[in-house]
Amino acid sequence: MKTKPKTIDPRKIAFDIDGVIADTMGLFIDILHEHYNVHTVHYEDITDYQLEDCLDLDPEVMAGAVDRIMDGNYRPILKPMDGAGRVLRRIGGSAGRILLITARHYAGPMGPWIEELLDGHRENSEIVATGAFDAKIDVLMQNGIDWFMEDRLETCHLLQEAGIAPIVFNQPWNSRPHDYLSVDSWAQLEQWIDF
């Protein structure tokens, strides 16, 4: 979308975690380096959300790295996307809550990580682990959410069909053409929120 969107009510927006708040693909690459001695994968190589469709890796190594991410069993540091913590704290202060929805089966290591990211504002946040991408829609509708920031285009299509406006957090794996609102950074999103 080329034009500036409508002003977004901070009470009506929710967020995916992996690839939006957390640099999970960066962590995946770091895990490949540190745990598997694989140095051939670069961020821009991840052109599809389904890693097996874009990376030439041993399936066991790929699965092992993903399992480490889900379990929190890794040495590298999971980094936030630049500005995510600051903008989320501002949203939490304005809206009184921050709703985070993940397709992970359980929040696991994300709870403490989010608590650290929010720097004492964790009481305003809720993490919902749905276990499936399409299950996010029910949670969003139950919470009266109009906007959802997501990095998986297939989920964005489902959101749009359900009447929830997707905001695409631009990544190499979602660069196919679409008509959804998209942002390159948290600073860009921040400009569109009516605090």
Tab-separated table of C-alpha atoms in Angstrom, residues 41-167:
chain	number	residue	atom	x	y	z
A	41	VAL	CA	22.765	-19.346	5.195
A	42	HIS	CA	22.189	-15.580	5.127
A	43	TYR	CA	19.095	-13.580	6.075
A	44	GLU	CA	18.285	-12.664	2.474
A	45	ASP	CA	18.355	-16.385	1.555
A	46	ILE	CA	15.195	-16.933	3.580
A	47	THR	CA	12.738	-16.087	0.817
A	48	ASP	CA	9.918	-18.370	1.961
A	49	TYR	CA	8.323	-18.892	5.351
A	50	GLN	CA	8.641	-22.642	4.732
A	51	LEU	CA	12.392	-22.956	5.247
A	52	GLU	CA	12.640	-26.246	3.361
A	53	ASP	CA	11.352	-24.460	0.238
A	54	CYS	CA	14.213	-21.960	0.131
A	55	LEU	CA	17.198	-23.435	1.993
A	56	ASP	CA	19.408	-26.324	0.941
A	57	LEU	CA	20.056	-27.738	4.407
A	58	ASP	CA	20.122	-31.181	5.948
A	59	PRO	CA	16.519	-31.678	7.159
A	60	GLU	CA	17.740	-32.887	10.559
A	61	VAL	CA	19.886	-29.779	11.038
A	62	MET	CA	16.997	-27.525	10.029
A	63	ALA	CA	14.576	-29.325	12.354
A	64	GLY	CA	17.123	-29.287	15.171
A	65	ALA	CA	17.629	-25.527	14.847
A	66	VAL	CA	13.878	-24.883	14.834
A	67	ASP	CA	13.396	-27.152	17.868
A	68	ARG	CA	16.084	-25.198	19.720
A	69	ILE	CA	14.209	-21.958	18.994
A	70	MET	CA	10.927	-23.385	20.273
A	71	ASP	CA	12.478	-24.849	23.425
A	72	GLY	CA	14.825	-21.936	24.183
A	73	ASN	CA	17.781	-24.334	24.096
A	74	TYR	CA	20.413	-22.205	22.337
A	75	ARG	CA	23.534	-20.167	23.075
A	76	PRO	CA	23.028	-17.119	20.802
A	77	ILE	CA	20.945	-14.183	21.999
A	78	LEU	CA	17.467	-13.638	20.560
A	79	LYS	CA	17.395	-9.996	19.529
A	80	PRO	CA	14.313	-7.817	19.177
A	81	MET	CA	13.529	-5.969	15.986
A	82	ASP	CA	14.900	-2.454	16.254
A	83	GLY	CA	12.516	-0.225	18.198
A	84	ALA	CA	10.021	-2.990	19.036
A	85	GLY	CA	10.368	-2.718	22.816
A	86	ARG	CA	10.075	1.070	22.897
A	87	VAL	CA	7.012	1.177	20.638
A	88	LEU	CA	5.297	-1.699	22.464
A	89	ARG	CA	5.860	0.022	25.817
A	90	ARG	CA	4.353	3.183	24.370
A	91	ILE	CA	1.342	1.246	23.049
A	92	GLY	CA	0.908	-0.473	26.414
A	93	GLY	CA	1.021	2.875	28.198
A	94	SER	CA	-1.560	4.372	25.863
A	95	ALA	CA	-3.891	1.403	25.404
A	96	GLY	CA	-3.432	-0.216	28.811
A	97	ARG	CA	-2.592	-3.536	27.171
A	98	ILE	CA	-0.400	-5.242	24.598
A	99	LEU	CA	-1.820	-8.353	22.924
A	100	LEU	CA	0.753	-10.718	21.421
A	101	ILE	CA	-0.401	-13.775	19.485
A	102	THR	CA	1.866	-16.566	18.304
A	103	ALA	CA	1.222	-19.725	16.306
A	104	ARG	CA	3.645	-21.556	18.619
A	105	HIS	CA	2.056	-24.387	20.592
A	106	TYR	CA	3.210	-22.804	23.834
A	107	ALA	CA	4.823	-19.488	24.677
A	108	GLY	CA	7.736	-21.253	26.376
A	109	PRO	CA	10.824	-19.050	26.450
A	110	MET	CA	8.959	-16.089	24.927
A	111	GLY	CA	7.314	-15.094	28.228
A	112	PRO	CA	10.539	-14.166	30.050
A	113	TRP	CA	11.992	-12.696	26.842
A	114	ILE	CA	8.958	-10.418	26.363
A	115	GLU	CA	9.071	-9.447	30.034
A	116	GLU	CA	12.677	-8.305	29.607
A	117	LEU	CA	11.851	-6.508	26.350
A	118	LEU	CA	8.981	-4.618	27.973
A	119	ASP	CA	11.250	-3.570	30.836
A	120	GLY	CA	8.779	-3.703	33.688
A	121	HIS	CA	5.618	-3.192	31.611
A	122	ARG	CA	4.836	-6.916	31.324
A	123	GLU	CA	1.665	-6.590	33.418
A	124	ASN	CA	0.080	-4.781	30.460
A	125	SER	CA	0.832	-7.631	28.061
A	126	GLU	CA	-0.748	-10.947	27.236
A	127	ILE	CA	0.815	-13.694	25.129
A	128	VAL	CA	-1.586	-16.136	23.511
A	129	ALA	CA	-0.116	-19.276	21.920
A	130	THR	CA	-2.664	-20.640	19.459
A	131	GLY	CA	-0.777	-23.628	18.034
A	132	ALA	CA	-1.968	-22.762	14.514
A	133	PHE	CA	-1.837	-19.749	12.204
A	134	ASP	CA	-5.578	-19.696	11.472
A	135	ALA	CA	-6.437	-19.913	15.184
A	136	LYS	CA	-5.120	-16.374	15.619
A	137	ILE	CA	-8.308	-15.017	14.052
A	138	ASP	CA	-10.604	-16.232	16.845
A	139	VAL	CA	-8.363	-14.641	19.489
A	140	LEU	CA	-8.262	-11.363	17.581
A	141	MET	CA	-12.036	-11.272	17.135
A	142	GLN	CA	-12.683	-12.153	20.797
A	143	ASN	CA	-10.481	-9.217	21.793
A	144	GLY	CA	-12.030	-6.677	19.400
A	145	ILE	CA	-8.820	-6.246	17.378
A	146	ASP	CA	-9.024	-4.439	14.026
A	147	TRP	CA	-5.307	-4.551	13.060
A	148	PHE	CA	-2.713	-7.317	13.317
A	149	MET	CA	0.982	-6.975	12.466
A	150	GLU	CA	2.235	-10.195	10.877
A	151	ASP	CA	5.162	-11.415	8.751
A	152	ARG	CA	3.508	-14.451	7.124
A	153	LEU	CA	1.530	-13.464	4.009
A	154	GLU	CA	-0.652	-16.572	4.120
A	155	THR	CA	-1.874	-15.502	7.561
A	156	CYS	CA	-2.489	-11.989	6.235
A	157	HIS	CA	-4.842	-13.425	3.596
A	158	LEU	CA	-6.829	-15.191	6.346
A	159	LEU	CA	-6.948	-12.018	8.427
A	160	GLN	CA	-8.260	-9.963	5.512
A	161	GLU	CA	-10.982	-12.541	4.795
A	162	ALA	CA	-12.054	-12.335	8.449
A	163	GLY	CA	-12.295	-8.527	8.348
A	164	ILE	CA	-9.100	-7.857	10.310
A	165	ALA	CA	-6.663	-5.493	8.601
A	166	PRO	CA	-3.214	-7.040	8.265
A	167	ILE	CA	-0.075	-4.979	8.607
